PDB file of C-alpha atoms in Angstrom:
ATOM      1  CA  UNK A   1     111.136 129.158 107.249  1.00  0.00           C
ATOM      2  CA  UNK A   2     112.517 131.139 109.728  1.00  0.00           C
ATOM      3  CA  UNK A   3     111.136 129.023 112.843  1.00  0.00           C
ATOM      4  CA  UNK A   4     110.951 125.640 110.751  1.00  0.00           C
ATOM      5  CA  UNK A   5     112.351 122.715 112.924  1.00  0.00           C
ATOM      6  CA  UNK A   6     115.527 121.486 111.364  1.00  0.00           C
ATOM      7  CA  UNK A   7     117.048 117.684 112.015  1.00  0.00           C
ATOM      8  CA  UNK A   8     120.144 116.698 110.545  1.00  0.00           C
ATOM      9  CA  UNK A   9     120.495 113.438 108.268  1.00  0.00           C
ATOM     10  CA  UNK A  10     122.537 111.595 105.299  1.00  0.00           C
ATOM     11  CA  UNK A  11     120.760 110.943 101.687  1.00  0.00           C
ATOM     12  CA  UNK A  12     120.809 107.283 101.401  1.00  0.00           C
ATOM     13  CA  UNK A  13     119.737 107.266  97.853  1.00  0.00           C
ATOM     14  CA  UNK A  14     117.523 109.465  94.665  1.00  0.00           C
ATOM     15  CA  UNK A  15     115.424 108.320  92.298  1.00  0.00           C
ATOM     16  CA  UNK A  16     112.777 110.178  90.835  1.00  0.00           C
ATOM     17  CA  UNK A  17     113.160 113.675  91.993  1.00  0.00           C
ATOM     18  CA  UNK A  18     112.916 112.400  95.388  1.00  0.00           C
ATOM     19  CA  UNK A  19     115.787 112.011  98.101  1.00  0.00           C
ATOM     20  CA  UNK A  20     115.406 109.293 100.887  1.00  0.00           C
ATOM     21  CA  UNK A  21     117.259 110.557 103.634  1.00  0.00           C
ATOM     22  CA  UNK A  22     118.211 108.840 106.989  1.00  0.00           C
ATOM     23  CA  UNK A  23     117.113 111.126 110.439  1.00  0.00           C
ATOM     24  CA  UNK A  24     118.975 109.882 113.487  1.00  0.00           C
ATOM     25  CA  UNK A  25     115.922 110.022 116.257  1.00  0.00           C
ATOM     26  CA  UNK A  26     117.615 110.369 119.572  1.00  0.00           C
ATOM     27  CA  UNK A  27     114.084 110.796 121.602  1.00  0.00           C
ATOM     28  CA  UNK A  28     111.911 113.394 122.606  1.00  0.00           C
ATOM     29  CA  UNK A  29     113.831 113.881 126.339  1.00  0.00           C
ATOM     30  CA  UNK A  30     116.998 114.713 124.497  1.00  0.00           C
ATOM     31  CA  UNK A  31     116.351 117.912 122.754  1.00  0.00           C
ATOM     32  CA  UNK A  32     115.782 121.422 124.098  1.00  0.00           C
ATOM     33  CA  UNK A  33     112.689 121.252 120.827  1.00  0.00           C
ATOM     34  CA  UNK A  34     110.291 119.392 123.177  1.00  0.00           C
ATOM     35  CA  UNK A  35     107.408 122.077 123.221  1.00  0.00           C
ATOM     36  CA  UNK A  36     107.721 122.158 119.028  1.00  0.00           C
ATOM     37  CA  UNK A  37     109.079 119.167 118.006  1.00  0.00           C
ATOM     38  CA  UNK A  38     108.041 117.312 114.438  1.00  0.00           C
ATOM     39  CA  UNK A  39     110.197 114.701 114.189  1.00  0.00           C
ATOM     40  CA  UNK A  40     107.976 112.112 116.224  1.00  0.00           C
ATOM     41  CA  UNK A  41     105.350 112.939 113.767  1.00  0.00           C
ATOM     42  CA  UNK A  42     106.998 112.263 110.339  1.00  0.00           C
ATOM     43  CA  UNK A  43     109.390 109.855 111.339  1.00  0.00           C
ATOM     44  CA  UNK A  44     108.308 106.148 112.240  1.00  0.00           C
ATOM     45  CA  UNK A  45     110.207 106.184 115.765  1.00  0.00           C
ATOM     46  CA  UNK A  46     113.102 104.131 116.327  1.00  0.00           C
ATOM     47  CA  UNK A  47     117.002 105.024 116.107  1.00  0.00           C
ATOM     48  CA  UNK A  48     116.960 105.868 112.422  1.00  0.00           C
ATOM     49  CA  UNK A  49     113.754 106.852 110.584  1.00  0.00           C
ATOM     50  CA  UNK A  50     113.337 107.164 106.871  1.00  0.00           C
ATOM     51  CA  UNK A  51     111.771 110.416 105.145  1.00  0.00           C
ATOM     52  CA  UNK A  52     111.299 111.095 101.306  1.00  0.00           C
ATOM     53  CA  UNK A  53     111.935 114.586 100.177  1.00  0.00           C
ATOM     54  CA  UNK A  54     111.936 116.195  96.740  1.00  0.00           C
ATOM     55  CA  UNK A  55     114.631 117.433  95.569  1.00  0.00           C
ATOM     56  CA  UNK A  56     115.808 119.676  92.348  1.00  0.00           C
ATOM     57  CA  UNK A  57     118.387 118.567  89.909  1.00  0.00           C
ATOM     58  CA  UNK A  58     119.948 121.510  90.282  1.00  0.00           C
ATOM     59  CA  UNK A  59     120.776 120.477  93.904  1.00  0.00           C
ATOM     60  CA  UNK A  60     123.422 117.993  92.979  1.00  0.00           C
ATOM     61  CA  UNK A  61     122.942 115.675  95.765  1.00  0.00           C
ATOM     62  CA  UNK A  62     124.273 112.042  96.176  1.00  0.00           C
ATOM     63  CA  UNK A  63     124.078 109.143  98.322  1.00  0.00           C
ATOM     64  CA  UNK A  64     126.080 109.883 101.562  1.00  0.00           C
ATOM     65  CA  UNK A  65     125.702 113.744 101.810  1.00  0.00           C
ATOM     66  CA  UNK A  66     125.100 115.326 105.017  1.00  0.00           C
ATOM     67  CA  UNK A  67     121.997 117.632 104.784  1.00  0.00           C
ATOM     68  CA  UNK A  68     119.203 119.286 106.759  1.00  0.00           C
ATOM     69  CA  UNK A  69     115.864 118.657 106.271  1.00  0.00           C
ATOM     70  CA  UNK A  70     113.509 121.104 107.778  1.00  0.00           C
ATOM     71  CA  UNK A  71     109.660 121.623 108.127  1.00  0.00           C
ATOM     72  CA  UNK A  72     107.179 124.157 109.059  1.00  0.00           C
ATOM     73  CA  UNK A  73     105.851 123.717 112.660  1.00  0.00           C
ATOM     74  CA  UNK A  74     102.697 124.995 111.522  1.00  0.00           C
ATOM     75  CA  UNK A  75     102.208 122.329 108.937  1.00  0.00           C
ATOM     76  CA  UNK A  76     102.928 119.148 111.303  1.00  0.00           C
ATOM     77  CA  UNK A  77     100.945 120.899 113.486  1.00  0.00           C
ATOM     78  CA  UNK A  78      97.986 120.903 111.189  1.00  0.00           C
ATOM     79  CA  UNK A  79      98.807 117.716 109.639  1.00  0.00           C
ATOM     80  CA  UNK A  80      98.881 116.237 113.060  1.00  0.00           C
ATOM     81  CA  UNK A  81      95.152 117.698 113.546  1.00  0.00           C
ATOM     82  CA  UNK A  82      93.963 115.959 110.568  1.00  0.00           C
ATOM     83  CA  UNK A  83      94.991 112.659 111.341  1.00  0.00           C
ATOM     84  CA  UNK A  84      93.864 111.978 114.878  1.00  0.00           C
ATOM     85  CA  UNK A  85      91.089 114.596 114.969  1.00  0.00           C
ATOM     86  CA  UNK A  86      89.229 114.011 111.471  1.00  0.00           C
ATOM     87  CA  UNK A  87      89.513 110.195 112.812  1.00  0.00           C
ATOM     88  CA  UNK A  88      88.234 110.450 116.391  1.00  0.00           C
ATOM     89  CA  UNK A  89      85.295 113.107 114.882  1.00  0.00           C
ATOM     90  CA  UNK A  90      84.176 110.706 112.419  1.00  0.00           C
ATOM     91  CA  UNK A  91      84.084 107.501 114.952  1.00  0.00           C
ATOM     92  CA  UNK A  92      81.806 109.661 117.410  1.00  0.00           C
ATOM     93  CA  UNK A  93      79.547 110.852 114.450  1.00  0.00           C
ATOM     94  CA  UNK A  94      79.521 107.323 113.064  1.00  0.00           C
ATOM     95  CA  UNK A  95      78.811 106.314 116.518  1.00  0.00           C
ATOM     96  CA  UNK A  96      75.970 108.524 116.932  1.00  0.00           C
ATOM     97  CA  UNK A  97      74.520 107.918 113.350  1.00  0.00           C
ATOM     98  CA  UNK A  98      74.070 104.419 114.479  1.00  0.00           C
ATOM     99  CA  UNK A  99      72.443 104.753 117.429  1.00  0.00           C
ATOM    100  CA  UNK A 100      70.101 106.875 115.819  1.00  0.00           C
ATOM    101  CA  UNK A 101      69.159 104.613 112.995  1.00  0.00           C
ATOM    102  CA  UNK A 102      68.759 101.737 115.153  1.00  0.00           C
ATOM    103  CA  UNK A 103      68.540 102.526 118.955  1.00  0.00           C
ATOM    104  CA  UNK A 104      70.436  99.718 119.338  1.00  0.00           C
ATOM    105  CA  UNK A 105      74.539  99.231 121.380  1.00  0.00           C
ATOM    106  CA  UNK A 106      75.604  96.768 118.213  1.00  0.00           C
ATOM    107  CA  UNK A 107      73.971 100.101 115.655  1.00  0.00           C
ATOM    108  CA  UNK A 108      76.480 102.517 117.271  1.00  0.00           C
ATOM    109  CA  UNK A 109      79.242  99.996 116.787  1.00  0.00           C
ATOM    110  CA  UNK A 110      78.889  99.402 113.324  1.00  0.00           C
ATOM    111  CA  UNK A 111      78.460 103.097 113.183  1.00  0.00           C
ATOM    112  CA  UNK A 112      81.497 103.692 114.981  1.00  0.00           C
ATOM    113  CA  UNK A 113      83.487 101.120 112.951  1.00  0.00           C
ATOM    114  CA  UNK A 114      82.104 102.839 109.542  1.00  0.00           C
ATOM    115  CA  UNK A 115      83.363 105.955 110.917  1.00  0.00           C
ATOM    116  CA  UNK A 116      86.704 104.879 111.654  1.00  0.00           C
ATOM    117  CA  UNK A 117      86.972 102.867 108.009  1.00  0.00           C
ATOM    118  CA  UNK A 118      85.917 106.390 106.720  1.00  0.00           C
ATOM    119  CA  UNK A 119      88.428 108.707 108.702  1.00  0.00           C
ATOM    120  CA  UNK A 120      91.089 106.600 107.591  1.00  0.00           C
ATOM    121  CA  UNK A 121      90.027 106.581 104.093  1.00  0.00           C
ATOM    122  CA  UNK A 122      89.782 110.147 103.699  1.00  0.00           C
ATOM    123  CA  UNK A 123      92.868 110.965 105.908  1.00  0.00           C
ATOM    124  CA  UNK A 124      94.890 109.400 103.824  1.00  0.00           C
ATOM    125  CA  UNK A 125      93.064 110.522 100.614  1.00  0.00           C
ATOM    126  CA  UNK A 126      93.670 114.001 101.244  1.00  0.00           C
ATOM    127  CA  UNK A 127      97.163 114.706 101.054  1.00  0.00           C
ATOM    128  CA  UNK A 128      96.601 114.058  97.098  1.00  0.00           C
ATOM    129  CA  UNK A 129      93.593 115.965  96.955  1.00  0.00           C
ATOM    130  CA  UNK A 130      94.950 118.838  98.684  1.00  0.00           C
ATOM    131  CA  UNK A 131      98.820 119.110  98.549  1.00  0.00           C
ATOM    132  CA  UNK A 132      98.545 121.843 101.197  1.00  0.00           C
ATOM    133  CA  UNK A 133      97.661 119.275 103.567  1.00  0.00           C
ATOM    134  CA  UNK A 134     100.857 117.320 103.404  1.00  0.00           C
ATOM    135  CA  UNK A 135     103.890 118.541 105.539  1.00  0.00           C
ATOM    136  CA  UNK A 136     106.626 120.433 103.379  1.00  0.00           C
ATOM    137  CA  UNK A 137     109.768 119.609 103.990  1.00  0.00           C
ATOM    138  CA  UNK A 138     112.758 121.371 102.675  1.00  0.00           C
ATOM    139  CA  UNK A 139     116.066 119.774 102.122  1.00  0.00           C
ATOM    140  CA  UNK A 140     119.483 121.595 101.644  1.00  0.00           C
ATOM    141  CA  UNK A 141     123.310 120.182 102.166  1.00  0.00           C
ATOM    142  CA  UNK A 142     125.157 121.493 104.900  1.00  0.00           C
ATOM    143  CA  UNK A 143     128.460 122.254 105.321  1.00  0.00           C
TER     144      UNK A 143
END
C-alpha cells in the first residue's frame, strides 16, 4: 500500500484476533490529506474515534502501543460509494416502483421508504457477503 492513507493511534485493548485502537481525529482543515482523506469515513467523528483491526499473534501487540493503521484509498473510496449511492439508488427506484403501481403521491412514499429499509439492509449485509467490500485496514507498531 504504497499510497494507503496512514493515521497514527494507541491499541487500547485485543481480544479475539482483533485490536481496538484509538485514532486522534484532529479535523478535515488540519491535514495537507484533504483531497484523499479516509479517516472521516471509518471513524465516527469526534476527538478520538474507535476502529477494530485484525491483528496476527505473531504481531505481539499490547494495550498502550503506538501504531499506524493504514487503508487503501481505493477501498474507502468504494466503500463510501456503496453506502450512500446503493441507498439513494434504491429510494429513487423504490420511489418510482410506487408510483407506478399505484399512481398515487402516498404509493411513491411507501415505495421510497421500502427502498430506503432495503438499501440499508443490504448495505450493511454486504460486507459479510463479500469481504472485498469492507475497507482493509492494516495495522503495524511504529517506532
Amino acid at each position: 500500500m504504497s499510497d494507503a492513507l496512514m493515521h497514527e493511534g494507541v491499541v487500547r485493548s485485543i481480544d479475539d484476533g482483533k485490536a481496538l485502537v484509538a485514532v486522534p481525529v484532529q479535523g478535515c482543515s488540519s491535514c495537507g490529506e484533504r483531497s484523499r482523506c479516509g479517516v472521516g469515513k471509518f471513524a465516527g467523528g469526534g476527538k478520538v474515534s474507535l476502529v477494530t483491526v485484525p491483528v496476527g499473534e505473531s504481531e505481539g501487540l499490547v494495550p498502550g502501543d503506538a501504531v499506524t493503521v493504514a487503508a487503501d484509498p481505493d477501498a474507502i473510496n468504494r466503500a463510501a460509494l456503496l453506502g450512500y449511492l446503493l441507498p439513494a439508488l434504491l429510494i429513487v427506484a423504490g420511489a418510482v416502483g410506487g408510483d407506478w403501481l399505484a399512481h398515487t403521491d402516498v404509493a411513491a412514499v411507501l415505495g421510497a421508504f421500502g427502498g430506503l429499509v432495503l438499501g440499508v439492509l443490504v448495505t450493511r449485509a454486504l460486507p459479510r457477503v463479500f469481504r472485498a467490500a469492507a475497507v482493509p485496514l492494516v495495522l503495524s507498531r511504529r517506532g
